[in-house]
Tab-separated table of C-alpha atoms and ligand atoms in Angstrom:
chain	number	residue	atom	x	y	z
K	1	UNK	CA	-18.749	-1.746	9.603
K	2	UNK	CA	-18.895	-5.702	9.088
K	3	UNK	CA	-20.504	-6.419	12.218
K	4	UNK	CA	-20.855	-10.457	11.050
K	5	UNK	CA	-18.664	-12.766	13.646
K	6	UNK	CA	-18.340	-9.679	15.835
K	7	UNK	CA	-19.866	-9.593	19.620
K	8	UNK	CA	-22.574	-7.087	19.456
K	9	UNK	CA	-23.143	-4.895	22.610
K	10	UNK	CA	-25.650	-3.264	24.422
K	11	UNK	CA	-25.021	-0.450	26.642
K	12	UNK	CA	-26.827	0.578	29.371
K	13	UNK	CA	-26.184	3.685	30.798
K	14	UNK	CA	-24.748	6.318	28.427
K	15	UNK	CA	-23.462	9.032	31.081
K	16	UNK	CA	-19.677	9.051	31.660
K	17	UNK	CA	-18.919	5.606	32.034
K	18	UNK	CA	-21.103	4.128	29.293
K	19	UNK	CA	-20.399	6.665	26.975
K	20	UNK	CA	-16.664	5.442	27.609
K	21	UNK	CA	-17.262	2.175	27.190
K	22	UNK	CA	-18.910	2.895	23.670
K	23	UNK	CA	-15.879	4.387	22.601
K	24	UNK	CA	-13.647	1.621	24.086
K	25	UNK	CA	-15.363	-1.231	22.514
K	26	UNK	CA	-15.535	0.595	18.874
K	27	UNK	CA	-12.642	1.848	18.605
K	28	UNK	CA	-10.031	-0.533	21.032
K	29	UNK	CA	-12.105	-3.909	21.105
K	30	UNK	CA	-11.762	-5.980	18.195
K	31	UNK	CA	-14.159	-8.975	17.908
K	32	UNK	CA	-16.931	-6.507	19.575
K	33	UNK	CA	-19.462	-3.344	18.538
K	34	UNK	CA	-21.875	-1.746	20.151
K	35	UNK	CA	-25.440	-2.756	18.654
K	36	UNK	CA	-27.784	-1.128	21.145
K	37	UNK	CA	-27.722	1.983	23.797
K	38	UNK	CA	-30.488	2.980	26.366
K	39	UNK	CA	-30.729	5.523	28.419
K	40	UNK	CA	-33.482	7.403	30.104
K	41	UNK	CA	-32.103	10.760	28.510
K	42	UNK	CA	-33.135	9.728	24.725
K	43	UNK	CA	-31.306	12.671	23.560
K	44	UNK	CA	-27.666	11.361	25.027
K	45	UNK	CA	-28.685	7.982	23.524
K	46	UNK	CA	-28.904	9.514	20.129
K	47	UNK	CA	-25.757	11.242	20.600
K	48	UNK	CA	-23.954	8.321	21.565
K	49	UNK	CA	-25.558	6.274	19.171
K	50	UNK	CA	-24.804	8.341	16.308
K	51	UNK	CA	-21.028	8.531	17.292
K	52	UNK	CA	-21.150	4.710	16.753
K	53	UNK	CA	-23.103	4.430	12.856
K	54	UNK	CA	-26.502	3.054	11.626
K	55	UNK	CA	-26.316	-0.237	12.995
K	56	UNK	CA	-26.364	1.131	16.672
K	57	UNK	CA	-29.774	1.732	17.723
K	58	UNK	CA	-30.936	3.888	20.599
K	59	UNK	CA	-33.148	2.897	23.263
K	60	UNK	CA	-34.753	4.632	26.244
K	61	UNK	CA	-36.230	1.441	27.782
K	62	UNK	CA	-33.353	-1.108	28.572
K	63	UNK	CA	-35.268	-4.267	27.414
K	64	UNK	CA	-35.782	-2.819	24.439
K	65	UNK	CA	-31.829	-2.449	23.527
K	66	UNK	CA	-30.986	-6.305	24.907
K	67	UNK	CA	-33.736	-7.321	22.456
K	68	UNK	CA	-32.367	-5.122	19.727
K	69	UNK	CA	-30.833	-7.138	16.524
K	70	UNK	CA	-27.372	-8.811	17.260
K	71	UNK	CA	-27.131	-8.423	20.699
K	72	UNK	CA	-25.068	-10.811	22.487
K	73	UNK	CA	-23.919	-9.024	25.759
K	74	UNK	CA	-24.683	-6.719	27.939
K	75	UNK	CA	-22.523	-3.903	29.477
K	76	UNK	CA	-24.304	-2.152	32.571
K	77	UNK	CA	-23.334	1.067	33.328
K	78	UNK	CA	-26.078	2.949	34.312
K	79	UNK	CA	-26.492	4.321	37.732
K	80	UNK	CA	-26.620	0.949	40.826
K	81	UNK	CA	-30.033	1.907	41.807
K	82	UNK	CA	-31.136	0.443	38.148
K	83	UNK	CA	-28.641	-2.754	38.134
K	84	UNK	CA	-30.135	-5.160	39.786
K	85	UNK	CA	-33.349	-4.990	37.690
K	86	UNK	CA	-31.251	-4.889	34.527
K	87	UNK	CA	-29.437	-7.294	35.767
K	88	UNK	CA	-32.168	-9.660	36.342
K	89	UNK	CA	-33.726	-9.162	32.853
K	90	UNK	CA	-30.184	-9.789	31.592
K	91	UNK	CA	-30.364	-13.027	32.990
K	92	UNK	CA	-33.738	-14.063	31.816
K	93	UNK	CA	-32.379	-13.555	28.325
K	94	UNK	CA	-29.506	-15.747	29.067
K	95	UNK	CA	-26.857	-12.849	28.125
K	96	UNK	CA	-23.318	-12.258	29.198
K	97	UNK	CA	-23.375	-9.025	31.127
K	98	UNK	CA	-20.209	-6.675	32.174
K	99	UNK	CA	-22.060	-4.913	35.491
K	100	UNK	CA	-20.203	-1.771	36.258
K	101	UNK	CA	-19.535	-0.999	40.318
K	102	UNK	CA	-21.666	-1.589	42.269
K	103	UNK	CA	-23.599	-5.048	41.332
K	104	UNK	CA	-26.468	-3.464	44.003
K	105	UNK	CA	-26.668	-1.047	46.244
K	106	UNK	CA	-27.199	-3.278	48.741
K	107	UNK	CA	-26.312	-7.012	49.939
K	108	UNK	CA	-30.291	-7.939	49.660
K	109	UNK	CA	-30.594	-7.050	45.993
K	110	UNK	CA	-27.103	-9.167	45.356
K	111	UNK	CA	-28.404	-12.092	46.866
K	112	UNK	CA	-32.016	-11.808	44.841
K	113	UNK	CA	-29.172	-11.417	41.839
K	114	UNK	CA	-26.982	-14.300	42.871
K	115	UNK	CA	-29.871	-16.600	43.366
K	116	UNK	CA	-31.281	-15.871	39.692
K	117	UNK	CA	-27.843	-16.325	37.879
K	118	UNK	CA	-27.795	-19.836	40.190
K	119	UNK	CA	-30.969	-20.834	38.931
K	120	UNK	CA	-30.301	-20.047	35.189
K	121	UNK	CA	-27.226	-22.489	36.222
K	122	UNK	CA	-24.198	-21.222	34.423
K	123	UNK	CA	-22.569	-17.865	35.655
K	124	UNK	CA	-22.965	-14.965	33.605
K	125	UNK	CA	-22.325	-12.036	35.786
K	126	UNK	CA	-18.462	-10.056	35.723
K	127	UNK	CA	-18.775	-7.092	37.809
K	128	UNK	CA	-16.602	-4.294	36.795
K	129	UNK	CA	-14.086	-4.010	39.438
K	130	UNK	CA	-11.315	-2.611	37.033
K	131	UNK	CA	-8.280	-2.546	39.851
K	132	UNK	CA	-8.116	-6.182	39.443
K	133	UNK	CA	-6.801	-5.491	35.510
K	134	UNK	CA	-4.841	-2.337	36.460
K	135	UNK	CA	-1.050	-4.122	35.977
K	136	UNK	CA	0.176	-2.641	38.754
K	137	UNK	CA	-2.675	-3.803	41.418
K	138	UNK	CA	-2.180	-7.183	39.478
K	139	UNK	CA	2.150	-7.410	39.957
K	140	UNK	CA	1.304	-6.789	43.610
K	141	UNK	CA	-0.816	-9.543	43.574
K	142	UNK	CA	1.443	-11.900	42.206
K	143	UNK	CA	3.662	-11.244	44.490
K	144	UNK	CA	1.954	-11.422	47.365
K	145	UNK	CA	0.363	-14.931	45.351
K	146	UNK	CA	3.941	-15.958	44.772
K	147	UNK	CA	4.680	-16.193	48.996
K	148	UNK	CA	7.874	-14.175	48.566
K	149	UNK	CA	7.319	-11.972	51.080
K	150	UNK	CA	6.169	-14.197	53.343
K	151	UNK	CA	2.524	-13.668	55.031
K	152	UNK	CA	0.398	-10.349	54.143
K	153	UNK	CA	-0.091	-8.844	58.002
K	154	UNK	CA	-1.283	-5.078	56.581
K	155	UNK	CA	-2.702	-3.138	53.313
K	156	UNK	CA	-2.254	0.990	53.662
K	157	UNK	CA	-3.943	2.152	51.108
K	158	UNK	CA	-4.845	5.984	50.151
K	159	UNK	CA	-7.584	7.070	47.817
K	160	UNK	CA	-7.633	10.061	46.730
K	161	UNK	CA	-9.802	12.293	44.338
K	162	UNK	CA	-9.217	15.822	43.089
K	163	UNK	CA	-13.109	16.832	43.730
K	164	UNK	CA	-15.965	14.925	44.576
K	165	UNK	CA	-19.130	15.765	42.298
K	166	UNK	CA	-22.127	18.151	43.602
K	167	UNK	CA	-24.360	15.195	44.298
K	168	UNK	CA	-21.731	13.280	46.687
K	169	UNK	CA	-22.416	12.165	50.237
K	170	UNK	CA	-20.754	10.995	52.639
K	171	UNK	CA	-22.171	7.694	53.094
K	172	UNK	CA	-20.722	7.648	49.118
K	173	UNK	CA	-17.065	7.688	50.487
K	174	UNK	CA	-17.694	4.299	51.539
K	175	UNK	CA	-20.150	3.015	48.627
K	176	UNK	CA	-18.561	4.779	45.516
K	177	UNK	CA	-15.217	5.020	46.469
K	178	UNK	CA	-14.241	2.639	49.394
K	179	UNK	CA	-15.810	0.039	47.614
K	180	UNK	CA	-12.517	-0.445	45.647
K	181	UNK	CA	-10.863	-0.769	48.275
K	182	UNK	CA	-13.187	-3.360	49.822
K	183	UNK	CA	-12.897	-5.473	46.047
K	184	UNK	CA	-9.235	-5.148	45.767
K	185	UNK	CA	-8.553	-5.840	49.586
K	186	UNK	CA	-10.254	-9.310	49.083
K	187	UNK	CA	-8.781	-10.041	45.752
K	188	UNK	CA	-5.317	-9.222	46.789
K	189	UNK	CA	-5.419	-11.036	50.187
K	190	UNK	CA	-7.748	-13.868	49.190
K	191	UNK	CA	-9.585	-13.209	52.554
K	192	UNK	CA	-12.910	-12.206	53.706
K	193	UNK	CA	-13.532	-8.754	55.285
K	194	UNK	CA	-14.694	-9.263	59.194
K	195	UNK	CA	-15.091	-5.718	60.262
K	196	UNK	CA	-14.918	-1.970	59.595
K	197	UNK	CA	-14.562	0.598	61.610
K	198	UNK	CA	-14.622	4.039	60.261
K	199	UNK	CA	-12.167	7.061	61.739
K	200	UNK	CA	-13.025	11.005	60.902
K	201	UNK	CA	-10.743	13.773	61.502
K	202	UNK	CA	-12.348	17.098	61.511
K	203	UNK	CA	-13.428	17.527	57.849
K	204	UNK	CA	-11.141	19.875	54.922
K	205	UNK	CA	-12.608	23.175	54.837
K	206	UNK	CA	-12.240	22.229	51.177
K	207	UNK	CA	-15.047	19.789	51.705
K	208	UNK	CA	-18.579	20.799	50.544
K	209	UNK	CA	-20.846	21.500	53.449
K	210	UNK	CA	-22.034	18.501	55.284
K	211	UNK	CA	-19.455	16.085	53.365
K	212	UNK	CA	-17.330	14.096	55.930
K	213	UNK	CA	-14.415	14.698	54.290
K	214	UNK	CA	-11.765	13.032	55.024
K	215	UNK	CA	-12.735	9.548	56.772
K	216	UNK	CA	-10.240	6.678	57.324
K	217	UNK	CA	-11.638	3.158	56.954
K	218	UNK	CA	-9.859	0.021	58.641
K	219	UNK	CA	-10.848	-3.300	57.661
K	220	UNK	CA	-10.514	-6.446	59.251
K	221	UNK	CA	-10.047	-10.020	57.508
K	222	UNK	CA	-11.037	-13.691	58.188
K	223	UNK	CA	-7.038	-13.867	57.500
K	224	UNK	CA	-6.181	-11.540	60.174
K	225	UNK	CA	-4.981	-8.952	57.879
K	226	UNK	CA	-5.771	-5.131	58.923
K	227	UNK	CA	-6.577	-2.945	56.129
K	228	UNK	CA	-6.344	0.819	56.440
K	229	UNK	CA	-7.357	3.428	53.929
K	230	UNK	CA	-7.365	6.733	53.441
K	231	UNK	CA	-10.578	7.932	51.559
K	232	UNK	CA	-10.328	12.020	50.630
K	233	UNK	CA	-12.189	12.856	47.439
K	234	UNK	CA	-11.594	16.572	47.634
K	235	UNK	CA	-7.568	16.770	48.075
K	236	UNK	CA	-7.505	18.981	45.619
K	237	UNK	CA	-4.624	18.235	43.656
K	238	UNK	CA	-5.099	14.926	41.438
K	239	UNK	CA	-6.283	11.480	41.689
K	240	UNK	CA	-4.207	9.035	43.967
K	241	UNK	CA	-4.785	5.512	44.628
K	242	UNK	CA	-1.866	4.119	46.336
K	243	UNK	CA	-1.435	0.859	48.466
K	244	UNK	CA	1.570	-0.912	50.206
K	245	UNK	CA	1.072	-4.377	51.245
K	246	UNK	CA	3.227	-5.346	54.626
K	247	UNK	CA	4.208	-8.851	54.753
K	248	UNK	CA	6.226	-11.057	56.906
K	249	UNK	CA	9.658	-10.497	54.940
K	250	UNK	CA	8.952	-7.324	53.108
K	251	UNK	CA	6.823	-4.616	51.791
K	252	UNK	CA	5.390	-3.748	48.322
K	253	UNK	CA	3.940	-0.643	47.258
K	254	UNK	CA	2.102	0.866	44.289
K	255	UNK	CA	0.517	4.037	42.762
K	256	UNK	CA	3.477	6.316	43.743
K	257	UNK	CA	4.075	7.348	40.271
K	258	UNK	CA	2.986	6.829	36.784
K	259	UNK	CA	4.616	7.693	33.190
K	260	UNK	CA	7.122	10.308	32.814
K	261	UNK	CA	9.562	11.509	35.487
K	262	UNK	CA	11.252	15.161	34.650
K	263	UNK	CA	13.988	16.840	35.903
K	264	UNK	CA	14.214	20.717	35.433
K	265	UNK	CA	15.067	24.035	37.353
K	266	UNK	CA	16.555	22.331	40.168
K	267	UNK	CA	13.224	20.381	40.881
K	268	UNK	CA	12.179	16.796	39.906
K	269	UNK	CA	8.712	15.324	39.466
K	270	UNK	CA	5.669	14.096	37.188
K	271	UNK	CA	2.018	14.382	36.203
K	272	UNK	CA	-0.612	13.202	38.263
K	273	UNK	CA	-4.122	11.761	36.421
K	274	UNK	CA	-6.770	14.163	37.078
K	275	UNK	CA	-9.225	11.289	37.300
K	276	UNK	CA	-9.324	7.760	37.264
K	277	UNK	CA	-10.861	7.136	33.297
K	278	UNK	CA	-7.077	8.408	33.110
K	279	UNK	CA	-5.632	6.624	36.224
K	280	UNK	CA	-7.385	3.049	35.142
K	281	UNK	CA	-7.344	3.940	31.498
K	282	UNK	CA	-5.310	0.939	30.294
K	283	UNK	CA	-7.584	-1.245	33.062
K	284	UNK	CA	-10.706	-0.136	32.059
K	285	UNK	CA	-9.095	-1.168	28.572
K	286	UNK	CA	-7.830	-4.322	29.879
K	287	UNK	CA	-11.092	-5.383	31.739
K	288	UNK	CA	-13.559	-4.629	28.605
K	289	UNK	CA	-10.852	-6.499	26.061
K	290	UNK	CA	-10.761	-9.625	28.430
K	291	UNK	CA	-14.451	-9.976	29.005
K	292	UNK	CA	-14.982	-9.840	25.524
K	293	UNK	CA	-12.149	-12.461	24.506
K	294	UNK	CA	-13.899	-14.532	27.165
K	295	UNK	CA	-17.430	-14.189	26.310
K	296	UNK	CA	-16.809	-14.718	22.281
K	297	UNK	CA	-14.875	-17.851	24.144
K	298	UNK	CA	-18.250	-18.541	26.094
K	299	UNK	CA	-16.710	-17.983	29.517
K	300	UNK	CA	-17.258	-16.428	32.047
K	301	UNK	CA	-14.353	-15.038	34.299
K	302	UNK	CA	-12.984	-11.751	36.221
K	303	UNK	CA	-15.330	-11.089	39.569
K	304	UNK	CA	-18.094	-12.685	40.102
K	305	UNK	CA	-21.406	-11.692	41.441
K	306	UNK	CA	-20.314	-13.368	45.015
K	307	UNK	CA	-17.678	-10.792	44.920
K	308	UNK	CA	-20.097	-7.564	44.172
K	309	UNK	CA	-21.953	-9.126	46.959
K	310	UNK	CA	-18.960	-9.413	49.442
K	311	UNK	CA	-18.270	-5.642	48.216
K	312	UNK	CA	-21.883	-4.556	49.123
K	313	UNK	CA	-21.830	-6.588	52.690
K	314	UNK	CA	-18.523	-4.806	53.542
K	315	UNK	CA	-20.055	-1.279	52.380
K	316	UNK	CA	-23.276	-2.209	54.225
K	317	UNK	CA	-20.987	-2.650	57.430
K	318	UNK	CA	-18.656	-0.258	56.251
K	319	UNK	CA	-22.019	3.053	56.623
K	320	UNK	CA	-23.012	1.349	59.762
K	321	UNK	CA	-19.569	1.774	61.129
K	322	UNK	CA	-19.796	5.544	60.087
K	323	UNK	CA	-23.013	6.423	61.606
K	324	UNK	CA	-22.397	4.864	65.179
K	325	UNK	CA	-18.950	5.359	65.679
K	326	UNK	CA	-18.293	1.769	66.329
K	327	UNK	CA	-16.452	-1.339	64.781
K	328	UNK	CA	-19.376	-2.942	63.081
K	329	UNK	CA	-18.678	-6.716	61.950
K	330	UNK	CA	-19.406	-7.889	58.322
K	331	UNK	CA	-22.741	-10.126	57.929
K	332	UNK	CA	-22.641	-12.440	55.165
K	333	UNK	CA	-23.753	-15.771	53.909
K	334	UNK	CA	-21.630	-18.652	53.303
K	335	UNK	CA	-19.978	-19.024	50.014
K	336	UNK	CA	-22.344	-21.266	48.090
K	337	UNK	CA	-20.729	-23.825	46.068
K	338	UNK	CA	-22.284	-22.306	42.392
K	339	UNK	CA	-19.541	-19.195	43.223
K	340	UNK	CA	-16.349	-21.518	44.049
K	341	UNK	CA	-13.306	-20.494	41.970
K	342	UNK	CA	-13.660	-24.035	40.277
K	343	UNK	CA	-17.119	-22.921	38.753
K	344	UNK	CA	-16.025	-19.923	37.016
K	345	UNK	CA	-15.349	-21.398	33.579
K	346	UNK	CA	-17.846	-21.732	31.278
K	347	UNK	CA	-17.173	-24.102	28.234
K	348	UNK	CA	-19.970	-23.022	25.385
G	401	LIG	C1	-16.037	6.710	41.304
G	401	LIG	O1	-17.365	6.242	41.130
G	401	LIG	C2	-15.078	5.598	41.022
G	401	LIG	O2	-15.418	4.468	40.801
G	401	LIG	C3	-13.667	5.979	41.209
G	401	LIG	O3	-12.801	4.913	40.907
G	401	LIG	C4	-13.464	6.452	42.621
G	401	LIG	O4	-12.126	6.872	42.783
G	401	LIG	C5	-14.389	7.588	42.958
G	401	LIG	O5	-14.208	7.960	44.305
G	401	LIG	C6	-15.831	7.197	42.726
G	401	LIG	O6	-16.666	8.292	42.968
C-alpha cells in the first residue's frame, strides 16, 4: 500500500470497536491507514495488525504505537477507564485524536483533559459521539435548527438493545448507554442539561440478576426542554433508538424504520439491526471519514472535549439520581471561552 500523503493511524483499543475502526479506515477511508495498534492483549494486536499488512505495527504499550513511524492521529477506542491517560499523552505529542465514548469516566478526569488540550492551545480532541453523523439524528436537527416547528418543548426518546453483555451494570444504563442520549439531547436542542431524575419499573425477568432493567431517565434543560428516555438493553428483540422531538407547531420523529419495507402473507414489516455497528453503520462511517477530511485539512471539528465533559456531568448526575431516588441537578463549570463554537476551527 502507498502509504506516502496518506494520514497514518494509530489505534488504541483493538476489541470490538477498534477492531472496527481498523477495518473502516483501510478499507472505506481514503486519504488514511492504520500505521500502529496497541492493545494490552498482544495476541489481538497481532491479529488485527496482520489483517492490515507490514506497515502496521503492533503495540501493547500505547505510547509506543503514537510514536510508531507515520503516525499522525490517534483513534481511542480502548476501554474509558484508559482514555484520559491516553488522551493526555496524545496531547503532549501534539496529535489529532478521535476519542471513542466516553472522553472519561468521570467529569474530574474531563476537566484535567480539557485543561491540557487548553494549554497546548489549539483543540485537538473529537469525541466519538456518532448520533451526531447518523443522517437521520442530523435531518432532525436541521429542522429543529431551521425554527419550522416553532420552539422544541419535549425529546421522547427510546433506547433499546437486544441484550446487554455479561459484564453490564446498572449504573452502565446511564454511562454506556444513556450517555447518547445525554450528547444528542444537547446537540439537538443546543441547551444544557439541568437535572435528571431517574424512574424504575419493576425490572424484566429477562434482565440478568441484579440489572435494573428497565429505567426511564428524564432530563431537564437550561432551555426548559424535558427530555424523557426509555433505556432497556435486554428487550430482546433488536436494537431501537428512536426519538420524537415536540415543538411548538409540530412534531418530528426518527428511528421508526430503516431499509426495506415488505409486504407478504397478509402481514407487512422490516428488519430490525441487531446492534448498533449495524444501526450507526453509515455514522460510524460518516464520523471516521469527516474527522479524517478534517484533520488532513488541519481542523479540528465534530464534539469537542467540553461536550464529553457535559456528557460525563449529566451521567455523573444522571447515577446519583439512580441511587437516591431523587431529581439530582447537573454541576458543571462555565463554558470557558477556549470551547466556544467560534474556536473550533483550526487553520494548519
Ligand atoms: C454501547 O457501548 C453503545 O455505545 C451503544 O450505542 C449503546 O446502544 C449501548 O447501550 C452501549 O452499551
Amino acid at each position: 500500500m502507498n502509504t506516502e500523503n496518506s494520514l497514518g493511524v494509530a489505534v488504541l483499543g483493538t476489541g470490538r470497536m477498534g477492531a472496527d475502526h481498523v477495518r473502516r479506515i483501510e478499507r472505506l477511508i481514503s486519504g488514511a491507514h492504520v500505521a500502529a495498534v496497541a492493545d494490552v492483549d498482544e495476541v489481538r494486536a497481532k491479529e488485527v495488525a496482520g489483517t492490515v499488512g507490514p506497515h502496521c505495527a503492533a503495540h501493547t504499550d500505547p505510547a509506543a504505537a503514537m510514536d510508531a513511524p507515520g503516525v499522525g492521529a490517534v483513534l481511542i477506542a480502548s476501554p474509558g477507564a484508559a482514555h484520559e491517560e491516553q488522551l493526555l499523552a496524545a496531547l503532549e505529542r501534539d496529535l489529532p485524536v478521535l476519542c471513542e465514548k466516553p472522553l472519561t469516566p468521570d467529569p474530574q478526569g474531563a476537566l484535567r483533559v480539557m485543561a491540557a488540550e487548553e494549554a497546548l492551545g489549539h483543540r485537538r480532541i473529537q469525541v466519538g459521539f456518532m448520533r451526531r453523523f447518523d443522517r437521520e439524528y442530523r435531518e432532525l436537527k436541521r429542522l429543529l435548527a431551521s425554527g419550522t416547528h416553532g420552539r422544541p418543548l419535549m425529546l421522547h426518546c427510546r433506547h433499546r438493545n437486544t441484550v446487554s453483555h455479561p459484564l453490564f451494570t446498572t449504573e452502565m444504563l446511564i454511562n454506556d448507554s444513556v450517555v447518547h442520549e445525554m450528547d444528542a439531547a444537547r446537540w439537538l436542542l443546543e441547551q444544557e442539561l439541568t437535572a435528571v431524575t431517574v424512574l424504575r419499573p419493576t425490572p424484566s425477568a429477562a434482565a440478568p440478576e441484579g440489572l435494573g432493567d428497565p429505567q426511564l431517565i428524564i432530563f431537564e434543560t437550561s432551555g426548559g426542554a424535558l427530555v424523557d428516555v426509555e433505556i432497556f438493553v435486554n428487550c430482546g428483540f433488536g436494537y431501537q433508538v428512536q426519538a420524537e422531538a415536540v415543538c411548538e407547531h409540530g412534531t418530528a420523529r426518527i428511528g421508526d424504520a430503516h431499509g426495506l419495507l415488505a409486504n407478504t402473507a397478509g402481514r407487512w414489516g422490516g428488519e430490525i439491526a441487531d446492534d448498533f455497528t449495524g444501526r450507526f453503520a453509515d455514522a460510524y462511517d460518516h464520523q471516521v471519514r469527516e474527522w479524517v477530511d478534517a484533520t488532513r485539512a488541519g481542523r479540528v471539528t465534530g464534539p469537542s472535549a467540553w461536550d464529553g465533559y457535559a456528557a460525563a456531568a449529566g451521567c455523573a448526575a444522571g447515577v446519583a439520581a439512580q441511587r437516591s431516588g431523587q431529581r439530582t441537578e447537573v454541576e458543571m463549570i462555565e463554558r470557558p471561552a477556549f470551547y466556544s463554537p467560534v474556536s473550533y476551527v483550526r487553520t494548519n
